XYZ file of C-alpha atoms in Angstrom:
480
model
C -72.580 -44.733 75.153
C -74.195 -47.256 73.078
C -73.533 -46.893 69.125
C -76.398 -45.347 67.372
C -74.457 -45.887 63.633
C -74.665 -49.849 63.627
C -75.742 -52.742 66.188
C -73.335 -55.704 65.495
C -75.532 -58.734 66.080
C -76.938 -60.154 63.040
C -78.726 -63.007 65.319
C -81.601 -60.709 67.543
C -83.981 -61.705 70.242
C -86.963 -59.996 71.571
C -87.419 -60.796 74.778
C -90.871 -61.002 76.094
C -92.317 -59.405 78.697
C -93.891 -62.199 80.616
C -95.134 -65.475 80.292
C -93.720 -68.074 77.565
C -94.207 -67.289 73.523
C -97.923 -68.063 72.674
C -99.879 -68.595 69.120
C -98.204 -67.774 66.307
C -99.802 -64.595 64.893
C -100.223 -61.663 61.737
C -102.193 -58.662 63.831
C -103.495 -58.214 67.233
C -106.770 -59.584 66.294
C -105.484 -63.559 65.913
C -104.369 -62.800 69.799
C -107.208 -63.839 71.854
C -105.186 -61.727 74.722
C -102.329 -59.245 74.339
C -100.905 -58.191 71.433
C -99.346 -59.626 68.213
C -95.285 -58.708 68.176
C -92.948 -59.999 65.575
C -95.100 -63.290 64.763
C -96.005 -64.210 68.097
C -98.970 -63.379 70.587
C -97.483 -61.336 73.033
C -99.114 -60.621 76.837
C -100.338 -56.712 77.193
C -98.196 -54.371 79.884
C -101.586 -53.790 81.903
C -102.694 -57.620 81.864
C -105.496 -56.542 79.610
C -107.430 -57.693 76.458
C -107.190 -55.778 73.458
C -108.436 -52.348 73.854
C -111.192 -51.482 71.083
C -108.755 -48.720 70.147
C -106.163 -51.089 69.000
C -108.714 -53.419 67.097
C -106.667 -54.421 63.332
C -102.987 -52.503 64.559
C -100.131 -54.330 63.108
C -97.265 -54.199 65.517
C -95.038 -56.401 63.835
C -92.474 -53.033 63.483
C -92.247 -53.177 67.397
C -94.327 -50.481 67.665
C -97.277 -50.906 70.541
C -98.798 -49.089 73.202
C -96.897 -47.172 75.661
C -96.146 -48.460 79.155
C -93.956 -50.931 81.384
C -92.998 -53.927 80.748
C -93.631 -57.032 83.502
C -90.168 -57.854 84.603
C -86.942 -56.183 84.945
C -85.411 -56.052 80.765
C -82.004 -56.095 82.252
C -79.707 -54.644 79.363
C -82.733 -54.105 76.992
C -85.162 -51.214 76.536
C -89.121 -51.842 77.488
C -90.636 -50.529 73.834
C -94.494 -50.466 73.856
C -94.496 -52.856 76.872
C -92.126 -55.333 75.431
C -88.606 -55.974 75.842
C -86.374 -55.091 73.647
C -82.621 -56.582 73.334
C -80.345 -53.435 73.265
C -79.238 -54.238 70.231
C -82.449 -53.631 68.627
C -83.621 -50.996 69.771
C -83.291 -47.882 67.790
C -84.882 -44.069 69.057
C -88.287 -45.645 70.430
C -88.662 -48.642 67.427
C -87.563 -52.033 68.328
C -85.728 -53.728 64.878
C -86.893 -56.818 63.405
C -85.326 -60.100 63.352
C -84.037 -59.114 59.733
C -82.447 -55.203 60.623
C -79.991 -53.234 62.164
C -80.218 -49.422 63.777
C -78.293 -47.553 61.507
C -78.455 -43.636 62.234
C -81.383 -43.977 64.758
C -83.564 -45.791 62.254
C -84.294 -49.735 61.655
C -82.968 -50.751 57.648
C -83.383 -54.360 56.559
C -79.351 -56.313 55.856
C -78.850 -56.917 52.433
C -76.821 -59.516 51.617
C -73.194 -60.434 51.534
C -70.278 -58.034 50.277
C -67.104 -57.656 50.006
C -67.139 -53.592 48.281
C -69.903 -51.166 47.846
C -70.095 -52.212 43.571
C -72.000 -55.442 45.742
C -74.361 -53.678 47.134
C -76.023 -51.346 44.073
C -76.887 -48.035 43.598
C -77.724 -46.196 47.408
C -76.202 -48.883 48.983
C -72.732 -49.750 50.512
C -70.916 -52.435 52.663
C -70.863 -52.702 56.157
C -67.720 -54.629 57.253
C -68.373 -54.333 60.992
C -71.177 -57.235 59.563
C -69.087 -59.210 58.351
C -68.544 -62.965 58.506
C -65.573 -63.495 60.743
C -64.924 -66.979 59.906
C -63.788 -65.827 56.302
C -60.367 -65.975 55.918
C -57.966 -64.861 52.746
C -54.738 -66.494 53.091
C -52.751 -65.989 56.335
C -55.467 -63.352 57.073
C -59.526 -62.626 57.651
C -61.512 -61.936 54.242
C -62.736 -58.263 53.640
C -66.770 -59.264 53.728
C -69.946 -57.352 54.905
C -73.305 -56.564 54.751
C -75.219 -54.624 52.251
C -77.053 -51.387 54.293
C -78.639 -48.528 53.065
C -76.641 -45.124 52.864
C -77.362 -43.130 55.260
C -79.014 -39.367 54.827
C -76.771 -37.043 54.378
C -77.094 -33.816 56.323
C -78.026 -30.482 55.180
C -75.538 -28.021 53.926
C -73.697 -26.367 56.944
C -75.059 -28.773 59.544
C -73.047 -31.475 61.402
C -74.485 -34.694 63.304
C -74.942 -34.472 66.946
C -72.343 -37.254 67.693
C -74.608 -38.089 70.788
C -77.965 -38.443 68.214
C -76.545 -38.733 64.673
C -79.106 -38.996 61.722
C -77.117 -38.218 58.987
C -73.559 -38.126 57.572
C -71.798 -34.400 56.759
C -70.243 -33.891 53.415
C -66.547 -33.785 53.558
C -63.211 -33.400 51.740
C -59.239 -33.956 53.139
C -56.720 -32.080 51.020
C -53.595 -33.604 52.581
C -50.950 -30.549 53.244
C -48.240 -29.959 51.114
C -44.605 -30.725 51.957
C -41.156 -31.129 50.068
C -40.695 -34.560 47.861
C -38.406 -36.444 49.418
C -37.813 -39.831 47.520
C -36.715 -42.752 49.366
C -35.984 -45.856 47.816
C -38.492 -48.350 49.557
C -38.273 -51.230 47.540
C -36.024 -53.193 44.729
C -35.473 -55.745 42.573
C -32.641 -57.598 40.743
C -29.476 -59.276 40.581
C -27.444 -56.396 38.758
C -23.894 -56.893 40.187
C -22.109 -53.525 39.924
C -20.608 -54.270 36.371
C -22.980 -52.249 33.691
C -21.331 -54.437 30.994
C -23.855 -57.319 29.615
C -25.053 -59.964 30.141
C -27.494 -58.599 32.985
C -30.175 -60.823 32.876
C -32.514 -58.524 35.101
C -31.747 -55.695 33.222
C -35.067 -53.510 32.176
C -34.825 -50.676 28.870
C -38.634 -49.933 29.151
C -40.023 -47.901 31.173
C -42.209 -50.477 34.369
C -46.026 -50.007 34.146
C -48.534 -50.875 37.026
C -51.466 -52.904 37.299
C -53.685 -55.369 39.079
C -53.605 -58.701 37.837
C -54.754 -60.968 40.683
C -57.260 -61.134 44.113
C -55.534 -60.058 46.792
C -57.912 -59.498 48.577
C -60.352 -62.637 47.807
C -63.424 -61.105 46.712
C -63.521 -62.718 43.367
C -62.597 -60.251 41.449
C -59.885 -57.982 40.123
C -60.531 -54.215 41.673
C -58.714 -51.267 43.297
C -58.888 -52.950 46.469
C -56.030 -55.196 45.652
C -52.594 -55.329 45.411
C -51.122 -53.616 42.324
C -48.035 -55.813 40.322
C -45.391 -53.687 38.466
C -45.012 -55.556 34.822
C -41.471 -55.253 33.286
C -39.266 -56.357 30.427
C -35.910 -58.140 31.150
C -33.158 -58.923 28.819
C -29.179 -59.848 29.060
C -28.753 -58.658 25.404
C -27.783 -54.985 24.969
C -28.007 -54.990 20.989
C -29.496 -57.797 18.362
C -27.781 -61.407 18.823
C -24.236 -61.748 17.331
C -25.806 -63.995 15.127
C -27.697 -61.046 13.764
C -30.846 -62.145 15.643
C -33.322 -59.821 17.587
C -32.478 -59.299 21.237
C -34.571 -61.461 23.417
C -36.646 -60.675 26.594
C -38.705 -61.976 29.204
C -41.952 -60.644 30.763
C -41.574 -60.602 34.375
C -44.225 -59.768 37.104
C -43.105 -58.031 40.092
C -44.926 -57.975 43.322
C -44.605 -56.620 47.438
C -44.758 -59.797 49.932
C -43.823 -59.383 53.281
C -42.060 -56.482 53.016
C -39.697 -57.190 49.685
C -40.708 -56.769 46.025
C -40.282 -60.216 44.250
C -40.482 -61.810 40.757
C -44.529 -63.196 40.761
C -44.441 -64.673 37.547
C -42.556 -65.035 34.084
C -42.749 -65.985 30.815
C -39.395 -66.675 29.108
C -37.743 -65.521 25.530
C -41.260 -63.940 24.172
C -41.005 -60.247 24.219
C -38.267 -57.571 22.221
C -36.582 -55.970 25.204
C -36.519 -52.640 23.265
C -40.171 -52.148 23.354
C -42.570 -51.115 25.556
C -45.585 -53.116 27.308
C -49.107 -51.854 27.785
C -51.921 -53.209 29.991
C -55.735 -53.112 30.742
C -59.005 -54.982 30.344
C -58.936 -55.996 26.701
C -61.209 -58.962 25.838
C -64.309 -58.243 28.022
C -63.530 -60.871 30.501
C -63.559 -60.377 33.919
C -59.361 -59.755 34.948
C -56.696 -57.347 32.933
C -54.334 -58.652 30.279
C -50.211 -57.717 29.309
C -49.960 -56.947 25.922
C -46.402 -57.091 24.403
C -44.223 -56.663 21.162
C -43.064 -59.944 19.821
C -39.326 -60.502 19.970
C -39.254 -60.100 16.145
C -41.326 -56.958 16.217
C -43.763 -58.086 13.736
C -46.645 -59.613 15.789
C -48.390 -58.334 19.359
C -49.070 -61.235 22.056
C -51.117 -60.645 24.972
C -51.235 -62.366 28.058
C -53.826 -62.925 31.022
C -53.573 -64.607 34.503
C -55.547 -67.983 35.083
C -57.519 -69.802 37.620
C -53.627 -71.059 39.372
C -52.650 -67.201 38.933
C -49.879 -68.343 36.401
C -49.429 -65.909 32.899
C -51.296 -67.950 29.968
C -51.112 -66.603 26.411
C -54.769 -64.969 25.273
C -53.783 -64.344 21.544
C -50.862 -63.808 19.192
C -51.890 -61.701 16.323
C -50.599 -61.888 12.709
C -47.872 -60.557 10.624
C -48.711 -56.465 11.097
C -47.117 -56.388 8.038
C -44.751 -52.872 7.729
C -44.334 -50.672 10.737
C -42.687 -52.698 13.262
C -44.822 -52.921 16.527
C -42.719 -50.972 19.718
C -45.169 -48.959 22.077
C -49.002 -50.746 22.273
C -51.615 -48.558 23.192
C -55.334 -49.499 24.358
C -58.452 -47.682 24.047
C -61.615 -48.082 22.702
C -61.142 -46.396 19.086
C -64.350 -46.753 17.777
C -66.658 -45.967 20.856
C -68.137 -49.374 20.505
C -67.246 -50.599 24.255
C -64.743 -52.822 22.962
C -61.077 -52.360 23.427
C -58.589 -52.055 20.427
C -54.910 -52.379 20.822
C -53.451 -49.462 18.586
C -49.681 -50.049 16.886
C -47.718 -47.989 14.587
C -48.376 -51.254 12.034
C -52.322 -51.507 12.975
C -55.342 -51.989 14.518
C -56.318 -55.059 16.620
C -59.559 -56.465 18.101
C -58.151 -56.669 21.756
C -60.518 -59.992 22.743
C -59.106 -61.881 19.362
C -55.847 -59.967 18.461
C -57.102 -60.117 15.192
C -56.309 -57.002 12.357
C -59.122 -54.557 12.564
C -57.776 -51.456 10.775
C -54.538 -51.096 8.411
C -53.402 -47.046 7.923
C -54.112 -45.234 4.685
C -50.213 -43.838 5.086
C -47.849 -45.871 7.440
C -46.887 -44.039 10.548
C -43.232 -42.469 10.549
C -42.613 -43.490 14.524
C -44.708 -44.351 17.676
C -48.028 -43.273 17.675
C -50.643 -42.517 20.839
C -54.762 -41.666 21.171
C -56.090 -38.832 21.960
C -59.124 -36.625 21.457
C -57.229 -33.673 19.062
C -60.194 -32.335 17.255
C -62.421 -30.909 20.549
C -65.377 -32.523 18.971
C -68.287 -32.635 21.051
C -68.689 -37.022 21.616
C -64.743 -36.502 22.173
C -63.846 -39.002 19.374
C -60.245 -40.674 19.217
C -57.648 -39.978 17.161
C -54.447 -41.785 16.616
C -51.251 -39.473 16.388
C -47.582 -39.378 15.625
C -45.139 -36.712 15.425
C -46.412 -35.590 12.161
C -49.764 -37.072 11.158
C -53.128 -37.264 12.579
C -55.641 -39.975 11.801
C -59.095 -40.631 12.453
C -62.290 -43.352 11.517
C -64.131 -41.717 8.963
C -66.485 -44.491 7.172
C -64.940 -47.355 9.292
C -61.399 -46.726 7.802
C -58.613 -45.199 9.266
C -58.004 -42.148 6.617
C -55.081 -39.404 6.971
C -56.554 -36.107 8.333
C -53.663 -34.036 8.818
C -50.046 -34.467 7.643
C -47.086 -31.801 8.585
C -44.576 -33.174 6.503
C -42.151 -32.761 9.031
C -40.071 -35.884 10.489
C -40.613 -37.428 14.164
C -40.282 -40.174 16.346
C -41.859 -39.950 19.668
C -45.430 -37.983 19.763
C -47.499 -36.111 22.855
C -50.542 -34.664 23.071
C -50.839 -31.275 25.731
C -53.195 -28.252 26.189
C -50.231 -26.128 26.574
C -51.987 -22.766 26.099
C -55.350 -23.858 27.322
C -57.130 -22.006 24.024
C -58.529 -24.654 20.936
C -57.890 -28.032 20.456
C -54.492 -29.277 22.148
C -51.056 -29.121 21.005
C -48.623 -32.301 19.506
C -44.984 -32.025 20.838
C -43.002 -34.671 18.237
C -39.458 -35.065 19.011
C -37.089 -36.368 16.186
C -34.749 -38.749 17.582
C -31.706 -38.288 14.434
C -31.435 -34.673 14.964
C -32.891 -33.951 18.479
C -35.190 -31.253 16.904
C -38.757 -30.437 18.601
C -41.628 -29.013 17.094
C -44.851 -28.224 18.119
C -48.621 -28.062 16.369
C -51.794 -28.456 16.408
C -54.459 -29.892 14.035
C -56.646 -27.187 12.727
C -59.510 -28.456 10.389
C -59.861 -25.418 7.923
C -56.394 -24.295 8.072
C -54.220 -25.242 4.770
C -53.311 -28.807 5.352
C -55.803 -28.823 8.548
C -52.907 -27.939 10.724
C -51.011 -25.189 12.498
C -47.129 -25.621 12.947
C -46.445 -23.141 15.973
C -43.017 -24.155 16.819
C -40.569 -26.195 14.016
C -37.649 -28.001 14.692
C -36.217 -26.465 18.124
C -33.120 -27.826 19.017
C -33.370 -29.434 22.230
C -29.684 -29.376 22.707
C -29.565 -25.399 22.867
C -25.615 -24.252 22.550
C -24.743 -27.601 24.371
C -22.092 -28.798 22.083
C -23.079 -32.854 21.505
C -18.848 -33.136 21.152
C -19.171 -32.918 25.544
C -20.649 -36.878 24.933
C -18.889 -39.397 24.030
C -18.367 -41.055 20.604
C -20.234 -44.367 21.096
C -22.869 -42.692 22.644
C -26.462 -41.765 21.573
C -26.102 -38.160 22.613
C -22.943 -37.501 20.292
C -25.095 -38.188 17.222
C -28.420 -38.339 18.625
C -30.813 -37.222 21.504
C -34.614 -36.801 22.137
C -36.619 -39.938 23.395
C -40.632 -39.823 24.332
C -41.121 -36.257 25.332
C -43.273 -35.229 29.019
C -45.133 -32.798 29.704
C -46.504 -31.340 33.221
C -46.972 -27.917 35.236
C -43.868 -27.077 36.964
């Protein structure tokens, strides 16, 4: 059965029914016999002049009288006493030179694509119209053609697969089944012996993004590969010497079947910290943004034209607050992206210091939208503080008193604005709140100072180790 979705030739003939191509022609009446088809005087079916009924009709659409063509159309279709090549024709209309049947009705191709963003708003990408001769790599490009969506078909009704005209909503909920991990991939040269130097050793936690075209449609998009982006170091501690530990920023990959280092950049990141990453200076492509080895200034990094790691910016001295978990968002609802520190604020195109804190932050510090206000406004928080832009300055609108390392922000009773979880590290104590303009201090404490270790006696760890004196790092939050 012949497709009815798509015809695959982009390169269509008519042929005629009879006779070799005459005068070149707009409507029937340039034809001094027949009838004008697709630019061309065409001989009538019944040998005949043109009938007075058909004085002025355009039949440039295909569209003529009814009745047989002259000669045998082979493979094609005889459409108002022309032939037309199977390919064109489409439920009684023969397609210009310039179309394709798509769902039983002639649409002009748009041009080139390689994802439906191409193609504008009630279009999308046809790859079955593709240039084959496009290659990416080893293997053949992802191109099409712009079409026109199809209809889609009225609640309740399906397509007759035989005659489809439109396309059914649908949905796939994959079925549930137990989690089963299996390692598929990994990476490094650690050699059974936990003791340092491990030079691929990673403290952070990986983050993923895509950072190059995998896919060679000029651009950086779902459609491509992902790259995990990690922070190796050898050094366990600071430098014997007394100086800061020392890390590299390493880009991890899958090729043919293995995950491999992509790319590095040597000795310019603290191991200790974390690295963020997104689009942050409004060109096309997403950048790495990373703690300095010293702490005290954030560098961000972008891939070039070679797909090597080239340094955008280095900020300043943040001056303070040491800079360990980067966040990105855009703070000030201005469609520009800020990277957010516990030392400041930074234009994420420049790395230059947009906002300073009216009251240092006590730890880490995340955005989030805390207040439920209606334009759903940022706000940065730690453990113990809230702050938010009022008059282009970042001002102190909350403040617990209470002491805290690592924030979150969770609906955990699904009533008001959301709760903050802050976890202090030095006496693995939890406590839980909410910011609650009108309330004294504009907060709520609802839980204070929970010990996370219960009646586990911290005397069970060992003496060296963090959970003898310590205990509580970034806290998570889910439905279990």
């Amino acid at each position: 059965m012949r497709d009815h979705l798509l015809v695959a030739a982009l390169t269509l003939t008519v042929l005629a029914c009879g006779g070799d191509p005459a005068a070149p022609c707009d409507t029937d009446g340039d034809c001094v016999e027949g009838v004008c088809l697709d630019g061309v005087c065409r001989p009538r079916s019944d040998g005949g002049g043109v009938d007075a009924g058909d004085a002025g009709r355009d039949r440039d659409a295909g569209v003529g009288d009814a009745g047989t063509c002259a000669e045998d159309c082979g493979d094609g279709t005889c459409i108002a006493g022309v032939c037309c090549d199977a390919d064109r024709s489409c439920d009684g209309t023969c397609c210009g030179d310039a179309q394709v049947c798509s769902f039983n009705r002639c649409v002009d191709i748009g041009g080139p694509c390689s994802g439906e963003e191409d193609c504008g708003e009630g279009g999308y990408c046809e790859p079955r119209l593709g240039d084959e001769t496009m290659t990416c790599g080893d293997a053949p490009a992802a191109t099409g053609r712009c079409l026109p969506r199809p209809p889609t078909c009225e609640p309740g009704t399906t397509p007759d697969p035989a005659d489809p005209r439109c396309v059914a909503s649908c949905s796939f909920v994959p079925p549930g089944g137990a989690l089963n991990v299996v390692e598929r991939y990994a990476w490094g040269s650690f050699d059974g012996d936990p003791a340092a130097p491990n030079v691929d050793d990673v403290r952070n936690s990986p983050i993923v993004i895509n950072l190059d075209d995998d896919d060679c449609d000029g651009r950086i998009t779902a459609r491509d590969v992902p790259e995990i982006v990690v922070i190796t170091s050898p050094d366990d501690v600071n430098r014997p010497d007394g100086s800061n530990a020392i890390g590299d920023l390493v880009v991890l990959g899958v090729r043919e079947g293995a995950l491999v280092e992509k790319l590095r950049v040597p000795a310019i990141a603290n191991p200790w910290t974390y690295p963020a990453a997104g689009e942050v200076d409004g060109a096309p492509g997403n950048e790495i943004v990373v703690c300095s080895v010293d702490r005290r200034t954030v560098r961000a990094y972008g891939v070039d034209a070679t797909d090597g790691l080239v340094e955008r910016w280095q900020s300043e001295d943040l001056g303070g607050a040491l800079c360990t978990m980067p966040s990105l968002a855009d703070l000030d609802q201005d469609g520009d992206v800020e990277v957010i520190t516990r030392g400041a604020v930074l234009d994420g195109a420049t790395g230059a210091i947009e906002l300073r804190y009216d009251a240092p932050p006590d730890g880490h510090v995340v955005v989030s939208d805390v207040d439920g206000d209606p334009a759903h406004t940022l706000e940065i928080v730690s453990s113990s503080r809230v702050w938010g832009l009022v008059g282009g300055a970042l001002v102190t609108l909350a403040d617990t008193g209470l002491r805290g390392n690592h924030p979150i922000v969770v609906q955990l009773d699904g009533v008001g604005n959301p709760e903050i979880v802050g976890m202090d590290v030095s006496t693995h104590a939890m406590t839980v709140w909410r910011y609650a303009p009108g309330e004294p201090g504009d907060h709520v404490v609802i839980r204070r100072e929970i010990d996370i270790n219960g009646p586990l006696d911290p005397g069970r760890c060992a003496a060296s180790s963090a959970g003898r004196t310590r205990g509580g790092g970034p806290p998570t939050a889910g439905d279990a």
